[in-house]
Coordinates of C-alpha atoms and ligand atoms in Angstrom, one line a residue:
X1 CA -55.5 -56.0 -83.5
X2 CA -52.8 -57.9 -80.9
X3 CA -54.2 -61.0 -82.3
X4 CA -53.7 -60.2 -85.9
X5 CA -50.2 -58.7 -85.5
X6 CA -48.9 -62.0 -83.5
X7 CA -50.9 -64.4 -86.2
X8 CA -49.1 -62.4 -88.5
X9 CA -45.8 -62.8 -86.8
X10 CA -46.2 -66.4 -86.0
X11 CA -46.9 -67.2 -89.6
X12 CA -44.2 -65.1 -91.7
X13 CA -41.8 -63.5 -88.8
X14 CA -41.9 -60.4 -90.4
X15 CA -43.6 -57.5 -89.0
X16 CA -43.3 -53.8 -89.8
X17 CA -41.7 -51.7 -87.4
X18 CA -44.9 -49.9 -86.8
X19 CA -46.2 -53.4 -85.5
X20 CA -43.4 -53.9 -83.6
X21 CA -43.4 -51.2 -82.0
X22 CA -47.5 -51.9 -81.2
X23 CA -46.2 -54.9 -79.8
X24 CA -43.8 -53.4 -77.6
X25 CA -46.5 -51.1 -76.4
X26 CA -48.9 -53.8 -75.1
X27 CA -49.8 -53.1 -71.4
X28 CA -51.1 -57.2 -71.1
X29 CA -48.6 -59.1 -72.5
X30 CA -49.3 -62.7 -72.0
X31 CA -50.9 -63.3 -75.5
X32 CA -47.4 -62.4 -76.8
X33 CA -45.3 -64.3 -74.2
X34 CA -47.6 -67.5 -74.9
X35 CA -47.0 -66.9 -79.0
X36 CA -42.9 -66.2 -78.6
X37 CA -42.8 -69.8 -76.4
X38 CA -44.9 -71.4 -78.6
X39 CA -42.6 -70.4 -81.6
X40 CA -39.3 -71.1 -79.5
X41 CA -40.9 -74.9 -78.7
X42 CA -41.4 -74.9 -82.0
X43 CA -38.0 -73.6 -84.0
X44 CA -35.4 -75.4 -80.6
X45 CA -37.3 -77.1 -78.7
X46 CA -37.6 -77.1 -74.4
X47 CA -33.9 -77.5 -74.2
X48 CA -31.8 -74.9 -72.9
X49 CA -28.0 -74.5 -73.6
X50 CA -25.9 -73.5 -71.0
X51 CA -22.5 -71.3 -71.6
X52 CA -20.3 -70.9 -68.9
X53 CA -19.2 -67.1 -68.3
X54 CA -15.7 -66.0 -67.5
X55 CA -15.2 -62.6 -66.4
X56 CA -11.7 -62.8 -66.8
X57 CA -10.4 -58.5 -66.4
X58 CA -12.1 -55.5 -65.0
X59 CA -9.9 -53.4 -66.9
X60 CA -11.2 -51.1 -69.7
X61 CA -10.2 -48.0 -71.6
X62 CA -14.0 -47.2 -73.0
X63 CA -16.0 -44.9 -70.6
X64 CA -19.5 -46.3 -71.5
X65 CA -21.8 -43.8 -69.0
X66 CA -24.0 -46.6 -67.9
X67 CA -21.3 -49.3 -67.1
X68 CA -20.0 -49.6 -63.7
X69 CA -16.3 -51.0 -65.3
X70 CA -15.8 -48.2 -67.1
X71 CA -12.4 -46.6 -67.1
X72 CA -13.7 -43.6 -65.3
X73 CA -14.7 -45.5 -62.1
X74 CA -11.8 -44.9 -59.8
X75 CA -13.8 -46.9 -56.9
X76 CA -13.9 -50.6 -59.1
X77 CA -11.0 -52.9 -58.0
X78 CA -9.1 -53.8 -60.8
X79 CA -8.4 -57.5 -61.7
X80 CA -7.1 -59.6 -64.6
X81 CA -7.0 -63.4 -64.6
X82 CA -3.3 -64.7 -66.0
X83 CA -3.8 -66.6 -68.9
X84 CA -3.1 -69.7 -66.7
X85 CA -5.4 -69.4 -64.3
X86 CA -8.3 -68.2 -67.4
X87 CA -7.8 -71.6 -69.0
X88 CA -8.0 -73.6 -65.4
X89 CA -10.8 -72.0 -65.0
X90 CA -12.2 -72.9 -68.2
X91 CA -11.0 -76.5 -67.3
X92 CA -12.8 -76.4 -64.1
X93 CA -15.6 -75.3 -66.3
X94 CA -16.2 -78.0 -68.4
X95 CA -15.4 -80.2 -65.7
X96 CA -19.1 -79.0 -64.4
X97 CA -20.4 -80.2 -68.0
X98 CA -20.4 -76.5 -69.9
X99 CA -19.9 -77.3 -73.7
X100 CA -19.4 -73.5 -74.2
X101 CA -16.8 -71.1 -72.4
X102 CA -17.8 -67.4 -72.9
X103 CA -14.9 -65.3 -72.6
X104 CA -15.5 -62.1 -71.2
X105 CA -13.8 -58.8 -69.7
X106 CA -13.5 -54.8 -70.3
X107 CA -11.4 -53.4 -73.4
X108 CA -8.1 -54.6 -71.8
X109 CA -5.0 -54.0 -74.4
X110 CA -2.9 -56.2 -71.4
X111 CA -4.5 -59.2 -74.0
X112 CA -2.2 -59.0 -76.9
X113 CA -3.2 -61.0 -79.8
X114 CA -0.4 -63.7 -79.3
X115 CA -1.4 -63.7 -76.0
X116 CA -5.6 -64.3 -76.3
X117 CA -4.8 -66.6 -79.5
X118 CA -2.8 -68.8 -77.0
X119 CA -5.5 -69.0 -74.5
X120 CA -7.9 -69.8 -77.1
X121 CA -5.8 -72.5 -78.7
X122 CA -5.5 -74.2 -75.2
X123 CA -9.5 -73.9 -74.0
X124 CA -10.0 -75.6 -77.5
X125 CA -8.9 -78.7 -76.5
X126 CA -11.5 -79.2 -73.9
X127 CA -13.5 -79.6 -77.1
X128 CA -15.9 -77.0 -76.1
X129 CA -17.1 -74.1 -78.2
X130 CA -15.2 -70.7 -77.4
X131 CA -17.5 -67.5 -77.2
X132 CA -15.5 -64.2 -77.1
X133 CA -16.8 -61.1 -75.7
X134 CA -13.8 -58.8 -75.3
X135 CA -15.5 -55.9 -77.2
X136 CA -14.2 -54.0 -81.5
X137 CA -11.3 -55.0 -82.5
X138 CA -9.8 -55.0 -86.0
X139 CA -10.7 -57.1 -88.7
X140 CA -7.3 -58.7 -88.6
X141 CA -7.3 -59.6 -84.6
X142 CA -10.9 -60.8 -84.8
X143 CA -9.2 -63.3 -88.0
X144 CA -6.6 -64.3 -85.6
X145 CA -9.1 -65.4 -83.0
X146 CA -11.0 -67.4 -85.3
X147 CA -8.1 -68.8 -86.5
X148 CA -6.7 -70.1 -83.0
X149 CA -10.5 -71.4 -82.5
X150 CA -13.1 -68.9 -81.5
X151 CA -16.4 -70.0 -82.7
X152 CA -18.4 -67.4 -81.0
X153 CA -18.3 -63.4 -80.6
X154 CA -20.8 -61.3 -78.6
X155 CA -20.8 -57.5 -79.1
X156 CA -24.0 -55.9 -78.7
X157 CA -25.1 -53.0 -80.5
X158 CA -26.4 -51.6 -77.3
X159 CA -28.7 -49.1 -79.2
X160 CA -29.2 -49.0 -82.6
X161 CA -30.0 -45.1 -82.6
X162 CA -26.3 -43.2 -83.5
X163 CA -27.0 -39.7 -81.5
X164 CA -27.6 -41.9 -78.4
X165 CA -25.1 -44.5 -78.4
X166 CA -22.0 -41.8 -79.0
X167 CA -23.4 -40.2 -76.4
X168 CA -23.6 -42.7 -73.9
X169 CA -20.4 -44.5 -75.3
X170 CA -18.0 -41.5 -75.7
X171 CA -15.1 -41.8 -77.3
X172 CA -16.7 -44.7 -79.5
X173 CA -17.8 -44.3 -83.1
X174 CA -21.3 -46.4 -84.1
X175 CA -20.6 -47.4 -87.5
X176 CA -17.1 -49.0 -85.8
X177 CA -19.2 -51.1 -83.7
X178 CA -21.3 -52.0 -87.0
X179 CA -18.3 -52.5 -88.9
X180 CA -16.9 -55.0 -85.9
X181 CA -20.2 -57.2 -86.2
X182 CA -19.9 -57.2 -90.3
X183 CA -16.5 -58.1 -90.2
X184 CA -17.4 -60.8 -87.5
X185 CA -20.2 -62.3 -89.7
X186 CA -17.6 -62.3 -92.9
X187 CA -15.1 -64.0 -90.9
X188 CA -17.2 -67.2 -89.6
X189 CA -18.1 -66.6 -86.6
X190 CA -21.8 -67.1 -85.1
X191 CA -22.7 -63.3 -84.4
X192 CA -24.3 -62.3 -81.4
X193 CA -25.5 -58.8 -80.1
X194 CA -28.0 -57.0 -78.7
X195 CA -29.4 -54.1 -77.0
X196 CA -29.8 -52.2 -73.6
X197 CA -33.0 -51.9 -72.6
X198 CA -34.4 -48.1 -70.9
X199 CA -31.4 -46.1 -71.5
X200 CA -31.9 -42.6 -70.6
X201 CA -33.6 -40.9 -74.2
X202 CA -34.6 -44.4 -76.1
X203 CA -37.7 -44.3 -77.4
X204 CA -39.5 -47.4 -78.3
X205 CA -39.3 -46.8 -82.0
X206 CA -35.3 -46.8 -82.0
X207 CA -36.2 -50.6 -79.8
X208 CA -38.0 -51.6 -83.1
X209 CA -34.8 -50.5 -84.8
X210 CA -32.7 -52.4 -82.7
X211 CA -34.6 -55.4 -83.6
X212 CA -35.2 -55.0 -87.4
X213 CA -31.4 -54.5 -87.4
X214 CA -30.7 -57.8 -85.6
X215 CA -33.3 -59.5 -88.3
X216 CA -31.4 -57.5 -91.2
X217 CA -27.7 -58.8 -90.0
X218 CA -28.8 -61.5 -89.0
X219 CA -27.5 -62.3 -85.9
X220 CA -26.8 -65.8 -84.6
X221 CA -28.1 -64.8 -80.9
X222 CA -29.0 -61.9 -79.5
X223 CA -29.2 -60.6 -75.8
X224 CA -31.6 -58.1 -74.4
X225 CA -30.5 -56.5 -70.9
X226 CA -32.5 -54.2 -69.0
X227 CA -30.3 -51.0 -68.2
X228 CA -29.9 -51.0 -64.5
X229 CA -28.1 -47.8 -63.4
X230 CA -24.8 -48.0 -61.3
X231 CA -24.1 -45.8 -58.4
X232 CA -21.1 -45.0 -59.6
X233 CA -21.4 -43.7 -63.1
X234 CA -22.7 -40.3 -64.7
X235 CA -26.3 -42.5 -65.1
X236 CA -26.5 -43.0 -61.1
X237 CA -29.8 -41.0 -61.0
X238 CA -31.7 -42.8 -63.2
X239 CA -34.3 -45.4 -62.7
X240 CA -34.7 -49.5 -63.6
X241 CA -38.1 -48.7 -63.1
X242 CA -40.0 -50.9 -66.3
X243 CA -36.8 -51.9 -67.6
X244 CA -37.8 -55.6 -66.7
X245 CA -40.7 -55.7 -68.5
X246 CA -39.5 -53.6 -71.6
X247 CA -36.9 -55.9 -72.2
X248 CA -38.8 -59.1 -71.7
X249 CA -41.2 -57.5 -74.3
X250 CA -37.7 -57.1 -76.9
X251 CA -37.0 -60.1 -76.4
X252 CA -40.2 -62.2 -77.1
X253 CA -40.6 -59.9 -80.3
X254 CA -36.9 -61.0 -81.3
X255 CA -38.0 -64.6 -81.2
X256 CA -40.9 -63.9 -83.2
X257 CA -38.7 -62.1 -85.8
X258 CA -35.6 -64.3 -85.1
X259 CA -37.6 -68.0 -84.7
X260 CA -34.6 -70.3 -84.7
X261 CA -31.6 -67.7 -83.2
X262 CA -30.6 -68.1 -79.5
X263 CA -31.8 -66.0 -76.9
X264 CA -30.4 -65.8 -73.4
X265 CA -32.1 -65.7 -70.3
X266 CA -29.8 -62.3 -69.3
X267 CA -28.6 -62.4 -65.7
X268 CA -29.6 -58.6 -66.0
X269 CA -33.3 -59.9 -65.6
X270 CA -32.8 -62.1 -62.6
X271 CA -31.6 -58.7 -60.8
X272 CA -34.5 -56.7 -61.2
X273 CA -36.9 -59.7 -61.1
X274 CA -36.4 -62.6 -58.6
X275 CA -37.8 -65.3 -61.6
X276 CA -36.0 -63.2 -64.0
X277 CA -34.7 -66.0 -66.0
X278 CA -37.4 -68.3 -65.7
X279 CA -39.7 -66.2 -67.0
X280 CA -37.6 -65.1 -70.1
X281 CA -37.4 -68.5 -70.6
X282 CA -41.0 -68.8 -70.8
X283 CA -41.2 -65.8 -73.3
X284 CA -38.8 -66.9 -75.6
X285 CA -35.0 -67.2 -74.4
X286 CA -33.6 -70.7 -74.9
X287 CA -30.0 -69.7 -73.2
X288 CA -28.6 -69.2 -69.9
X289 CA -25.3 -67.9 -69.2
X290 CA -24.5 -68.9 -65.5
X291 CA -21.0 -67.6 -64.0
X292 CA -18.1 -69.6 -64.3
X293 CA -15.9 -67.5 -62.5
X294 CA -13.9 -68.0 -59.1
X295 CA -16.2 -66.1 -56.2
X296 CA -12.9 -64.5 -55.3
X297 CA -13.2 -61.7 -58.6
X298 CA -17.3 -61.7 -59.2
X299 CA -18.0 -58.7 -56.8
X300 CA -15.3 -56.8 -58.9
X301 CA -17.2 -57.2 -62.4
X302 CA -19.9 -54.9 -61.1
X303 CA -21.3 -53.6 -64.3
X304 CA -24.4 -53.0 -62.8
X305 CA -25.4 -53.2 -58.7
X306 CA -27.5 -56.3 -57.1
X307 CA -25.8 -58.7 -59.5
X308 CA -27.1 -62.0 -58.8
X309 CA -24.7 -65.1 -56.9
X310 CA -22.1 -62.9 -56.1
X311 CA -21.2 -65.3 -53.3
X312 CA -21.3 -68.4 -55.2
X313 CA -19.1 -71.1 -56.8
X314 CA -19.3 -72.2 -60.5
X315 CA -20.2 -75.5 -59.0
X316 CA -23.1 -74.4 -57.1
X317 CA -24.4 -71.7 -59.8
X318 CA -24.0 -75.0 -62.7
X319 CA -26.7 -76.9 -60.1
X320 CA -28.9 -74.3 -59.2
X321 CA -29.9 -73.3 -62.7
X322 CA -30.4 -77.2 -63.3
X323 CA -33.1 -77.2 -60.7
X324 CA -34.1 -73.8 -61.7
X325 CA -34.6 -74.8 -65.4
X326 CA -36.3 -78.4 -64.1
X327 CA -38.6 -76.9 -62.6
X328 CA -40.8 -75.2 -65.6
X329 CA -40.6 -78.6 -66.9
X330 CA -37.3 -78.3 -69.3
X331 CA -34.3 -79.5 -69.8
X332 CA -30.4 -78.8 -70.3
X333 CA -29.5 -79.5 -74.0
X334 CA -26.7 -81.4 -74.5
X335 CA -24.3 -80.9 -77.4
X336 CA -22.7 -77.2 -77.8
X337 CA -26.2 -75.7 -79.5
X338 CA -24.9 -73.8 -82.4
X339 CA -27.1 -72.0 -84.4
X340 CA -29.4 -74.3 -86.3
X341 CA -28.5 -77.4 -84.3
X342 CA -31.6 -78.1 -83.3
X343 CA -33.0 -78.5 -86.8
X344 CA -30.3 -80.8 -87.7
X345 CA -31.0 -83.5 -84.9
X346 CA -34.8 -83.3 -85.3
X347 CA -35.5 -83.6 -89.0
Ligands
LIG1 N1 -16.2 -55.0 -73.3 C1 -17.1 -55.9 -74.0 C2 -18.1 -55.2 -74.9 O1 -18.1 -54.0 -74.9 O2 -18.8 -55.8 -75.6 C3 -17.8 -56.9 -73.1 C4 -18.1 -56.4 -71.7 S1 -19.5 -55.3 -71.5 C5 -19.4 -54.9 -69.8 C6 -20.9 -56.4 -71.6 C7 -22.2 -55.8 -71.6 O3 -22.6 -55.3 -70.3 C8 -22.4 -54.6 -72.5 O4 -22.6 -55.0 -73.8 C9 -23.6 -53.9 -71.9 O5 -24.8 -54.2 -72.6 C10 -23.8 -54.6 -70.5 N2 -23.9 -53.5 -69.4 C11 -23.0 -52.6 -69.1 N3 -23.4 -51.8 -68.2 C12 -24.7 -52.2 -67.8 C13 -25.7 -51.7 -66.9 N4 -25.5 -50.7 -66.2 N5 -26.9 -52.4 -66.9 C14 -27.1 -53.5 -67.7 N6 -26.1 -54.0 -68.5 C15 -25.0 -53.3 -68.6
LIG2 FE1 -15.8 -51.1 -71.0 FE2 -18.0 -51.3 -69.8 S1 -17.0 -49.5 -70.4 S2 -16.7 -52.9 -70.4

């Protein structure tokens, strides 16, 4: 029954949701890991693009119940980045051979329009791609951003199922953040979302939704994180327990349904599993997303506890996850690995 379902997936990428959701049922996975790598080998290759992450402001006005950032945590140490010392450390960045800066921090309105537009402009001429990640905005800010030179936007979707994710994102309406990701998608930029994986009340069917939305979209790339409950939020009692494998089971679906999209490696794994990242990239994720931020702010951008090289330098975390990705026998890509990319230098 497996067997058919992933011949089935490997030859059309199309499955039903009841067969997705068979899928993410499985208790022995390995047929399906094997089948997503195959098909990632297949639709980009054993190259893996690297995008350098800036957490650039801790600040945030949502209240999201699982995120440790949220507005509501009175015990996070707030930070924000000037715009000066964002784009050194975007220079510093590319210095270390990133083709792609990833922008990152909480809803901060401190970043006016004028003022992110400027930032963008002046990361641009490193002649990298710019990836923002800065959460819904309106359709006229997101056309100023693309405007100045954003080529990128991440928002995830977190949870496809309404009920849940105004529950867990109070404050928030769902078919904003839907709106924010057509809107995106209209305006030129490659899309990416994705979903949070073991939230407290998800079932496995609304997963299967998550995914079939990210097929009907599409979206450009699309990262699955395991929830991991922070201390310090309304979610503190809950457990990670399975989240690793749940979302390692999303994921290699998504690149059965999504064959030439890019998946990340999310850093989210590497915290609940030591070869986290490694072995998403052997299921199906083609991206990593290392930290490009000065050590002096990383232990502030707790959105979740254990995060991984906390201590570390953007120098060091650029060499480790050469070695890392070396050693399953790939390679870093070179080139800034848009969507499609791949295709285009191999035919
Ligand atoms: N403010 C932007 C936004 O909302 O898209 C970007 C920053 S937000 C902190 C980035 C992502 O962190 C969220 O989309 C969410 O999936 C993830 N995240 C937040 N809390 C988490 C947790 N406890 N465990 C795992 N991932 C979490
Ligand atoms: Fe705003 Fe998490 S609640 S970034």
């Amino acid at each position: 029954m497996t067997s058919k379902i992933l011949e089935k997936a490997q030859a059309t990428h199309k499955l039903t949701k009841a067969e997705i959701v068979k899928l993410l049922s499985l208790k022995e996975t390995s047929a399906l890991f094997e089948t997503a790598n195959q098909v990632r080998r297949e639709f980009v290759g054993d190259g893996v693009y690297l995008r350098g992450l800036i957490e650039f402001s801790n600040y945030c006005k949502n209240n999201c119940l699982y995120c440790g950032i949220r507005a509501g945590n009175s015990h996070v140490k707030r930070y924000r980045l000037t715009p000066q010392e964002i784009v050194q450390t975007a220079q510093k960045a590319s210095s270390y051979g990133y083709k792609t800066i990833v922008l990152q921090s909480g809803e901060d309105g401190w970043f006016d329009t004028d003022t992110l537009c400027d930032i963008v402009r002046q990361i641009k001429n490193l002649d990298v791609a710019i990836t923002l990640s800065i959460g819904e905005k309106t359709h006229e800010e997101y056309a100023a951003y693309r405007q100045a030179g954003a080529d990128r936007y991440l928002l995830r979707i977190e949870t496809t199922d309404k009920t849940l994710y105004e529950k867990l994102d109070p404050g928030l309406s769902w078919e904003n953040r839907v709106r924010c990701l057509y809107d995106l998608k209209e305006l030129g930029y490659e899309v990416g979302s994705g979903s949070l994986v073991g939230l407290p009340g998800q079932s496995i069917e609304s997963l299967a939704d998550d995914l079939l939305f990210f097929q009907k979209l599409p979206v450009d790339m699309a990262g699955i994180g395991p929830f991991i409950p922070h201390p310090q939020t309304p979610l503190a009692d809950q457990s990670a327990d399975g989240h690793f494998e749940l979302a390692l089971k999303m994921m290699a679906v998504m690149r059965l349904l999504l064959p030439d999209i890019n998946i990340p490696a999310t850093t989210a794994m590497e915290t609940l599993h030591p070869q986290g990242r490694l072995l998403a990239l052997q299921a199906g994720a083609n991206v990593v997303m290392p930290n490009a931020t000065d050590t002096q702010y990383r232990s502030f951008y707790e959105l979740y506890p254990g995060k991984i090289c906390l201590g570390d330098n953007a120098e060091k975390c650029r060499h480790c996850i050469e070695g890392k990705i070396q050693s399953i026998g790939r390679h870093i890509a070179p080139g800034k690995g848009f969507h499609g990319d791949y295709k285009k230098e191999n035919v």
